[in-house]
XYZ file of C-alpha atoms in Angstrom:
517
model
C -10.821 153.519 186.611
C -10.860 150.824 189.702
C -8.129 152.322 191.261
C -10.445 156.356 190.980
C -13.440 154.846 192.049
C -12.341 153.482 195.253
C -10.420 156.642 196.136
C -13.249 158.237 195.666
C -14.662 155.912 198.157
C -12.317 157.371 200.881
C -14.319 160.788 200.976
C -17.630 158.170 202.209
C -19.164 158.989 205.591
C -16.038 160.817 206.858
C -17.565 161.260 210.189
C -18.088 157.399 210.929
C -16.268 155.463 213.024
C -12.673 153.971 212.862
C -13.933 150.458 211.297
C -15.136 148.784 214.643
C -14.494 144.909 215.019
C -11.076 145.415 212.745
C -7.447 143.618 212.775
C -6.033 147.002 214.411
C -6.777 148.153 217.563
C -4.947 151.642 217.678
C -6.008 154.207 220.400
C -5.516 157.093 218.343
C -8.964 156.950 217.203
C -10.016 158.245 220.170
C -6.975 160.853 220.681
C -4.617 161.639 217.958
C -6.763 163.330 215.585
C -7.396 165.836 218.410
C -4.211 166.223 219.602
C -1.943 166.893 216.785
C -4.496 169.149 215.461
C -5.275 171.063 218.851
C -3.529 174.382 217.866
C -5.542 174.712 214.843
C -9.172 173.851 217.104
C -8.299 176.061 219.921
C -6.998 178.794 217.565
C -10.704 178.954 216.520
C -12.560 178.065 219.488
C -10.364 180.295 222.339
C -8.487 182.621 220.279
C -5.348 181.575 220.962
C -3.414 178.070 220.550
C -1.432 177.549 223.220
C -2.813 176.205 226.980
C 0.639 176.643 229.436
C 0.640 173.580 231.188
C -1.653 171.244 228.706
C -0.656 169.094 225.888
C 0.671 171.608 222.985
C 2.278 168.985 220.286
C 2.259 172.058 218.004
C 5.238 173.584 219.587
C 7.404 171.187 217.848
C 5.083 169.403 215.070
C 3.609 172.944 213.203
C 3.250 171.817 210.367
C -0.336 169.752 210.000
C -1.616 172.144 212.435
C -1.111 174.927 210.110
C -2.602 172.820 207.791
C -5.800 172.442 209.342
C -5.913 176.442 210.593
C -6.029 176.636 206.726
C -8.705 174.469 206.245
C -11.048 175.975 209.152
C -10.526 179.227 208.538
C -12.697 178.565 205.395
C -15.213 175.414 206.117
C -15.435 175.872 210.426
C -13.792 173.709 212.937
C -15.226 170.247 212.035
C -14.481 166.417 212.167
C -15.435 166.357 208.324
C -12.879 169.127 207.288
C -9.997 167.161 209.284
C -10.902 163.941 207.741
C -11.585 165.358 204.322
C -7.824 167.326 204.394
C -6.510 163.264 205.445
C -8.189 161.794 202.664
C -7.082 164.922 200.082
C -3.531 163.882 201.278
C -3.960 160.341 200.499
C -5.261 161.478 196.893
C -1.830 162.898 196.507
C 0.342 160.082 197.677
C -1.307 158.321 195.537
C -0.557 160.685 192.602
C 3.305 161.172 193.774
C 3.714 157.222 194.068
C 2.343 157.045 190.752
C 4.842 159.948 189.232
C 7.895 158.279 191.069
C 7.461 154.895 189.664
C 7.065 156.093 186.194
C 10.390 158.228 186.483
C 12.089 155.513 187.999
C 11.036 152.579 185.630
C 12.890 154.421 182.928
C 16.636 152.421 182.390
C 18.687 152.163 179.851
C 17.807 150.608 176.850
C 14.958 150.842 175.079
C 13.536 147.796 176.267
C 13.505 149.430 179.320
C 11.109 152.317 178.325
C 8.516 153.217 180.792
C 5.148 151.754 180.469
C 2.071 152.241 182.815
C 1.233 148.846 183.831
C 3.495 148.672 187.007
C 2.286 152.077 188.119
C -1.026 151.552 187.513
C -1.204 148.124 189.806
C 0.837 150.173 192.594
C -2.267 152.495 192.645
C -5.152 150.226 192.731
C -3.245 148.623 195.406
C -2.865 151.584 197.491
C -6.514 152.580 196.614
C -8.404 149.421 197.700
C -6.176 148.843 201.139
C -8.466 148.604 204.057
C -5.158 149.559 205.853
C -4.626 152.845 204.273
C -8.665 153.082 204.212
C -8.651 152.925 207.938
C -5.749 155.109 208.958
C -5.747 157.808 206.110
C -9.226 159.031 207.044
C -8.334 159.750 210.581
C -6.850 163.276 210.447
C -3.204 161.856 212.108
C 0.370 163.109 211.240
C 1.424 159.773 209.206
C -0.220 160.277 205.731
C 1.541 163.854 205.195
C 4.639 162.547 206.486
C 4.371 159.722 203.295
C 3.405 162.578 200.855
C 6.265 165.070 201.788
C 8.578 162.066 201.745
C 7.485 160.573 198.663
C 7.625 164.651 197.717
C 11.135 164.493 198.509
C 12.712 161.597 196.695
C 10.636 163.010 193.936
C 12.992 166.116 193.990
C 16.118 163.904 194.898
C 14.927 162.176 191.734
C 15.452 165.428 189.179
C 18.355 164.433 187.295
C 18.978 167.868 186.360
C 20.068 169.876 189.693
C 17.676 172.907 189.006
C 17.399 175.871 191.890
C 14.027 174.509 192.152
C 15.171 171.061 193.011
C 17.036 172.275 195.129
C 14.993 174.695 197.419
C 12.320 171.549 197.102
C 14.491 169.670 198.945
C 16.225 172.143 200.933
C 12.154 173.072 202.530
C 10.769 169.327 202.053
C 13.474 168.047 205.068
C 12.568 170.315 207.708
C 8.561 170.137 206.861
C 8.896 166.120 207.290
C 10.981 166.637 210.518
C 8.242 169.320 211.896
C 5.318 167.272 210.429
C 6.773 164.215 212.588
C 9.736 164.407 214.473
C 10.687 160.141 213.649
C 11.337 161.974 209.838
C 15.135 161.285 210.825
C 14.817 157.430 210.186
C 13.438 158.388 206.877
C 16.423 160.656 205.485
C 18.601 158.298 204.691
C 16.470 156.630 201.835
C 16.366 159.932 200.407
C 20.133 160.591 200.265
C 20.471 157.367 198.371
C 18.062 158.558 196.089
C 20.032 162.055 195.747
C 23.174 159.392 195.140
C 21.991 157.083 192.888
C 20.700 160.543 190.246
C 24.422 161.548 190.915
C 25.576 158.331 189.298
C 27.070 156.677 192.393
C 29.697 159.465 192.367
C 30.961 161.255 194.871
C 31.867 164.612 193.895
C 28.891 165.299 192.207
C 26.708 164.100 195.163
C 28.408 166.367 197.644
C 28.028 169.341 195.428
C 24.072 168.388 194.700
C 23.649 167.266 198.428
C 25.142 170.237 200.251
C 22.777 173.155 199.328
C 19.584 171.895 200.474
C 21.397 169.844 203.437
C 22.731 173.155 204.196
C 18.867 175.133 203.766
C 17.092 172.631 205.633
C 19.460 172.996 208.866
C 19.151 176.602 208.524
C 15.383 177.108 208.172
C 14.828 173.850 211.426
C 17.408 175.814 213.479
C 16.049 179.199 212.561
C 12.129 177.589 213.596
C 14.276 175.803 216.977
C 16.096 179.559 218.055
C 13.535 181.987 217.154
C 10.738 180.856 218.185
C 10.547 177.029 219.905
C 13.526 178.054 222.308
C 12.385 181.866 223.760
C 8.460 180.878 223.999
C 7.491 177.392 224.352
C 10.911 175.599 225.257
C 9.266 173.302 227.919
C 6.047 172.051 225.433
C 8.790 171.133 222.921
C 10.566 169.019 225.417
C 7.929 167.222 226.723
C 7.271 166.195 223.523
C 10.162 163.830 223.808
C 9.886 163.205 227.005
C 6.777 161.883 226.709
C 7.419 159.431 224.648
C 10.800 158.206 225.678
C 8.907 155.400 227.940
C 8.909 152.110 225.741
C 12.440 152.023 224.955
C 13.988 148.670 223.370
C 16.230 146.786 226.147
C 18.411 144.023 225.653
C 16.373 141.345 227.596
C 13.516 141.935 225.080
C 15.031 142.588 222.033
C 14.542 139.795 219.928
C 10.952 139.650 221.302
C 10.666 143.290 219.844
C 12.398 142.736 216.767
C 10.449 139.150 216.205
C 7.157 141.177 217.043
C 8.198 144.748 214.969
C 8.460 141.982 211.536
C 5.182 139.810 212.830
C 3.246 142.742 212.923
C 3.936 144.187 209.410
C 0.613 141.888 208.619
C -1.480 144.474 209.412
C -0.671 145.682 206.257
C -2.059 143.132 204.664
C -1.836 139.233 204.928
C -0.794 138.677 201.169
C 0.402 141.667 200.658
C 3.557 141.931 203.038
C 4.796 138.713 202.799
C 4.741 138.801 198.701
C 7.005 142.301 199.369
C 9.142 140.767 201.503
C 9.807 137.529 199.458
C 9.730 139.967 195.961
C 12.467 142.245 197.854
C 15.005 139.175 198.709
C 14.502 137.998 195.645
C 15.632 141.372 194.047
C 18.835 141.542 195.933
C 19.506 138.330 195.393
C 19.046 138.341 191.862
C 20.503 141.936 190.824
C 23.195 142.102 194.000
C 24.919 144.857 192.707
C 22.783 146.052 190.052
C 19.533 146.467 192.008
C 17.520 149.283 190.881
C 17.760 152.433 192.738
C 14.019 153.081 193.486
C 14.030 149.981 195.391
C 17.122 150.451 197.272
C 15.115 153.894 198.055
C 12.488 152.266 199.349
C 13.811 149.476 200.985
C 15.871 152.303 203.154
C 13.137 153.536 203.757
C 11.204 150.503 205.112
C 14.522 149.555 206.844
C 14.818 153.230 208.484
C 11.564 153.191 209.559
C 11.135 149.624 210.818
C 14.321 150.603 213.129
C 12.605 153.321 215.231
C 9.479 151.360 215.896
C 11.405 148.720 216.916
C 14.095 150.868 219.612
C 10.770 152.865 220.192
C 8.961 149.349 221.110
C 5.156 151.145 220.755
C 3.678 149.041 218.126
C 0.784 150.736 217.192
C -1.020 149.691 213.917
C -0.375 153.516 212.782
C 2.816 153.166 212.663
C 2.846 150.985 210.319
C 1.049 152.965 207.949
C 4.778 154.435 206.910
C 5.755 150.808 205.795
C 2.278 150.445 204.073
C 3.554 152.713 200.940
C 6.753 151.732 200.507
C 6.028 147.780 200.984
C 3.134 148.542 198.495
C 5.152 150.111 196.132
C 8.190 147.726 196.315
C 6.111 144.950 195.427
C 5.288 145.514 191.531
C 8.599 147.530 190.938
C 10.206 143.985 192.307
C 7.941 141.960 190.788
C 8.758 143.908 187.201
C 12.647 143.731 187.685
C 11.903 139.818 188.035
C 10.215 139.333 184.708
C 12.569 141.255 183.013
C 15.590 138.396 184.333
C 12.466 136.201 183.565
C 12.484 136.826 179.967
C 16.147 137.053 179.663
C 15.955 133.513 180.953
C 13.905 132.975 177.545
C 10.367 132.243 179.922
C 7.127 132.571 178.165
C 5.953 136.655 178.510
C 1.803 134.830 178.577
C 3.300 132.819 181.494
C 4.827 135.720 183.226
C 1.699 137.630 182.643
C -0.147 134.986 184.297
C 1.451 134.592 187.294
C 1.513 138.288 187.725
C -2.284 138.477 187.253
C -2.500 136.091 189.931
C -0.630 137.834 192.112
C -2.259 141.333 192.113
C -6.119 139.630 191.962
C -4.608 137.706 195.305
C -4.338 140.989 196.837
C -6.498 143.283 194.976
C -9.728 141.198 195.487
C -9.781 140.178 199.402
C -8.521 143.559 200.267
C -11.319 145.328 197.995
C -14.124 142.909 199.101
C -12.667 144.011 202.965
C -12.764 147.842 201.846
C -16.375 147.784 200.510
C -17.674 146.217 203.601
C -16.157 148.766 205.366
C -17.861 151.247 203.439
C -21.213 149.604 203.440
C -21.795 149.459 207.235
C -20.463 152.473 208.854
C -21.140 153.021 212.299
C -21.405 156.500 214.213
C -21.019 155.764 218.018
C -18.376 157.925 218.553
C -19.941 161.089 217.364
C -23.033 160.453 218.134
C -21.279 159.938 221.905
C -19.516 163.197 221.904
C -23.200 165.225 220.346
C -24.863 163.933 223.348
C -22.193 164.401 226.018
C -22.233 168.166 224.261
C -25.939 168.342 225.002
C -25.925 167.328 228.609
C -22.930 170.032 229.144
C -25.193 172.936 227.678
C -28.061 171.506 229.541
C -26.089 172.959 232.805
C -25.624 176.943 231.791
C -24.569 177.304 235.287
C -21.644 174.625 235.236
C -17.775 175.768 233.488
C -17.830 173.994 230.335
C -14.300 173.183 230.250
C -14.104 169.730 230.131
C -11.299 167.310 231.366
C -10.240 164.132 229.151
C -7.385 162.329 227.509
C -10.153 162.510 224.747
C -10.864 166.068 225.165
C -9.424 167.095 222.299
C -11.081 164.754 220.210
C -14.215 165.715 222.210
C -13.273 169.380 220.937
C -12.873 168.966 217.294
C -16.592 167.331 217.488
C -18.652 169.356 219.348
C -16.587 172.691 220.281
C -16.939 172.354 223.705
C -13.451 173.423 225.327
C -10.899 171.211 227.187
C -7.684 170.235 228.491
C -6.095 167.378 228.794
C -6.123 164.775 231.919
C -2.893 162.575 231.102
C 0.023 164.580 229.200
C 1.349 168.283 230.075
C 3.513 170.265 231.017
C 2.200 170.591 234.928
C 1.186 168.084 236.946
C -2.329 166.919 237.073
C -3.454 168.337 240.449
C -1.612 171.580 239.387
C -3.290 171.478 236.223
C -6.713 171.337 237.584
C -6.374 173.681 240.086
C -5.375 176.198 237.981
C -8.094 175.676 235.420
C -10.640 174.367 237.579
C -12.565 172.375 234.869
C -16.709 171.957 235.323
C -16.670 168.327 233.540
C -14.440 165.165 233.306
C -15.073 162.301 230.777
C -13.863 158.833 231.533
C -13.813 155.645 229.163
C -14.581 153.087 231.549
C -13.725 153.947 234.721
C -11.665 156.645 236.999
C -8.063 155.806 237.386
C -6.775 155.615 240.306
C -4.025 158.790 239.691
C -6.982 161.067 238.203
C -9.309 160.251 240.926
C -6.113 160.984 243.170
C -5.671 164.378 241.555
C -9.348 165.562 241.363
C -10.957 164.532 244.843
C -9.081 167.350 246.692
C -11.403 169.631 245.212
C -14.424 168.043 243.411
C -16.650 165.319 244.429
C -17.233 163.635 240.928
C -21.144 163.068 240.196
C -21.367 160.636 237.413
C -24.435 161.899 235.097
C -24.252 159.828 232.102
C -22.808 157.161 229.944
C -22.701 156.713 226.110
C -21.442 153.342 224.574
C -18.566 154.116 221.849
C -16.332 152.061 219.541
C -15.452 148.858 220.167
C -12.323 148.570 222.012
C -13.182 146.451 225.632
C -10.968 149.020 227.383
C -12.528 152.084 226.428
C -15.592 151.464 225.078
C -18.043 153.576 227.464
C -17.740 157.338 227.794
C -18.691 158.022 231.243
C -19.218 162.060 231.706
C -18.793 163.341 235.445
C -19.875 166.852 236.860
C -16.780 168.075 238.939
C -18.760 169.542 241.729
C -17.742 171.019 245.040
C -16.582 168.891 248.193
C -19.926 168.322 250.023
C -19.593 170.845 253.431
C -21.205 169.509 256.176
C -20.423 169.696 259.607
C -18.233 167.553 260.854
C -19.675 165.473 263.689
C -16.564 163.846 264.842
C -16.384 165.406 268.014
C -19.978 166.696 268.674
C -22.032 164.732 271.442
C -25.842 164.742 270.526
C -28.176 165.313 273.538
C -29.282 162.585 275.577
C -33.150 162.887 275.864
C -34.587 163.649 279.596
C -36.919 160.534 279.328
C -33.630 158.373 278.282
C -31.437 159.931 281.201
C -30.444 157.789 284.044
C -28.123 157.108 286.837
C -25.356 154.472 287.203
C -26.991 150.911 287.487
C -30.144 152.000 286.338
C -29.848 150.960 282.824
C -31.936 148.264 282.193
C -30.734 144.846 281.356
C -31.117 142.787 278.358
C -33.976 141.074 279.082
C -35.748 144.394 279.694
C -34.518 145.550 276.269
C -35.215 142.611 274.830
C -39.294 143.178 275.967
């Protein structure tokens, strides 16, 4: 009931703010929710998706996209339908976590038999996070890529190799892979899940793992061939390209590595370390034995964990792939323990203590955090981007398209057209010439490389500001008419004329003394 009631919570004031004045400082409240959802907003609002030379993520991640074009196409193009899809995926990890760790509690023996205890605390966990709270109602790319993965081991899980399993699987991989392209890291905790159902064996692994290894490369190759590489090659590319800046060296590599494990707080201060400590004490413990749904997820933390770190971009969002997994290892752990525990012929009221302990150590700080969240929302940013909209349709005359590396954010609020002023496929000058935008909105200030690319052919009148969020870097929305160069002629050359009464000979100019009286 707990658990359901702050779930329900998550659908609260869907248009407020990312929690301002919180642990995680992540810029893709401003951007991401916009971006990766761009071909479904300008499907709606220009009649066609892709902008040649812009941003177009949806060239190689389709499948959220398509997602939200499902979603609009029966509420409108609106901030509340992208958050409220985000929040109706986090309902369902939920529900999958839930269904995988009551298939996987079953062992043998009937001492083993599943129970709904160590389910049950892995959901109000996951339900009164203020970590998932924050990230999974922003409409980003993470939370599907949890459910189709947690989707996935589910159908690795089916013990009996059905032609549904099969085509699950076989259509789950390439979905996760086009949802988010880091997917790869993720694979191999669902192999081991396909290998431990198989009994550890080989023979029947290959002949359960080929078929849907063999679909998925077929349908991501038929996607790549048919239609990424004859129409939108170059956006697909850039993709990577973009992104391949922050690459792990070997000067800073223990730096990274020491800062990729420091940061897993974010998830939660009692929380991660508890998962951590439960997980080496599981390996430890078991060695060889170690149950397979944590070997699962520990791949998967393990996988995942290894791209942010070679990626070295460690963005509080990130994390939000660890968040499940850690969240889930830590009662499925913390279970396998207290069954050793009362092998070792310890008191079950004891273990039940200590375990109570635990959970209201997490449970309570992290739902006190939630709540407060929930009680105070703020509304800067869209109340920023309604009035920005106003003063743009206050000016008829002016193009509407605006320029910003928030445009698309800008977009999903308010409708208003835009492009972006940091990633494409052109250049920036080339960009702007060949849309010619009537507007450009700035958090803070002009950088030097947009002001670069823009004062060749606007003069940049600055006609309002409207505070937003709380980061110190962008935390004012400055709005700009792109006007015209000024024309005036030029007087560089051009003597004015000397009045009559002022004309006079050489040595006649007075001294001075004269001037001075």
């Amino acid at each position: 009931m707990a658990a359901t009631i702050f779930l329900a919570l998550h659908a609260v004031h869907l248009t407020a703010d990312f929690p301002n004045h919180s642990p995680w400082m992540d810029w893709a409240k401003y951007t991401d929710e916009g971006w990766y959802g761009d071909a479904a907003i300008r499907y709606f609002q220009r009649g066609h998706w892709h902008v040649p030379g812009d941003f177009n993520p949806a060239a190689a991640l389709p499948v959220w996209p398509l997602l939200e074009l499902g979603v609009f196409h029966v509420t409108g193009v609106s901030l509340t339908a992208a958050r409220g899809l985000t929040v109706f995926v986090f309902v369902l990890i939920v529900l999958a976590s839930f269904l995988l760790l009551r298939r996987w509690q079953r062992a043998s023996g009937p001492q083993r038999e599943p129970g709904l205890l160590m389910p049950s605390v892995a959901v109000l966990l996951l339900a009164v996070s203020p970590f998932c709270y924050a990230f999974t109602r922003i409409a980003i790319l993470e939370p599907l890529l949890i459910l189709l993965t947690l989707l996935a081991l589910l159908a690795a899980s089916m013990r009996r190799r059905t032609i549904l399993a099969v085509i699950s699987l076989g259509i789950l991989l390439p979905l996760m892979v086009l949802t988010k392209t880091t997917a790869v890291f993720l694979t191999p905790s669902i192999f081991w899940m396909l290998w431990a159902t198989c009994g550890y064996r080989l023979r029947p692994f290959l002949r359960a793992a080929w078929p849907p290894a063999a679909m998925a490369s077929v349908l991501w190759t038929g996607y790549y061939f048919l239609i990424v590489r004859p129409h939108f090659l170059a956006d697909y590319r850039y993709l990577f390209d973009a992104n391949a800046y922050t690459f792990i060296t070997p000067g800073t590599a223990l730096a990274v590595l020491r800062d990729t494990v420091l940061d897993g707080l974010w998830m939660g201060k009692v929380l991660y370390p508890l998962a951590c400590a439960a997980l080496v004490a599981v390996l430890v413990v078991y060695r060889r034995s170690v149950h397979p749904l944590i070997v699962a997820l520990a791949l998967w933390v393990a996988g995942y964990a290894a791209f942010l770190a070679y990626h070295n971009n460690l963005q509080p969002r990130y994390y939000l792939v660890l968040a499940v997994p850690m969240t889930l290892l830590l009662p499925l752990a913390c279970e396998e323990l207290a069954r050793r525990a009362i092998q070792t012929d310890l008191p079950r009221p004891l273990i039940g203590v200590v375990a109570a302990i635990l959970v209201a150590a997490i449970a309570i700080p992290d739902a006190l955090q939630m709540l407060d969240y929930v009680r105070t929302p703020e509304y800067t940013l869209v109340r920023a981007a309604e009035q920005l909209r106003r003063t743009i349709d206050a000016d008829p005359q002016q193009n509407r398209l605006l320029l910003s590396i928030s445009g698309s954010e800008l977009s999903l609020i308010t409708g208003i057209p835009s492009i972006c002023d940091d990633f494409g496929t052109m250049e920036l000058p080339d960009r702007v010439s060949a849309y010619r935008p009537g507007w450009y909105a700035a958090w803070n200030l002009v950088e030097d490389d947009k002001m670069e690319a823009l004062a060749p052919m606007y003069h940049l009148s600055r006609v309002a500001e409207f505070p937003a969020m709380d980061d110190p870097e962008r935390n004012l929305l400055i709005l700009y008419r792109l006007d015209p160069p000024e024309t005036e002629p030029s007087t560089q050359h051009q003597r004015r004329p000397i009045p009559p009464s002022l004309r006079t000979k050489l040595g006649q100019q007075p001294s001075v003394d004269q001037l001075q009286h």
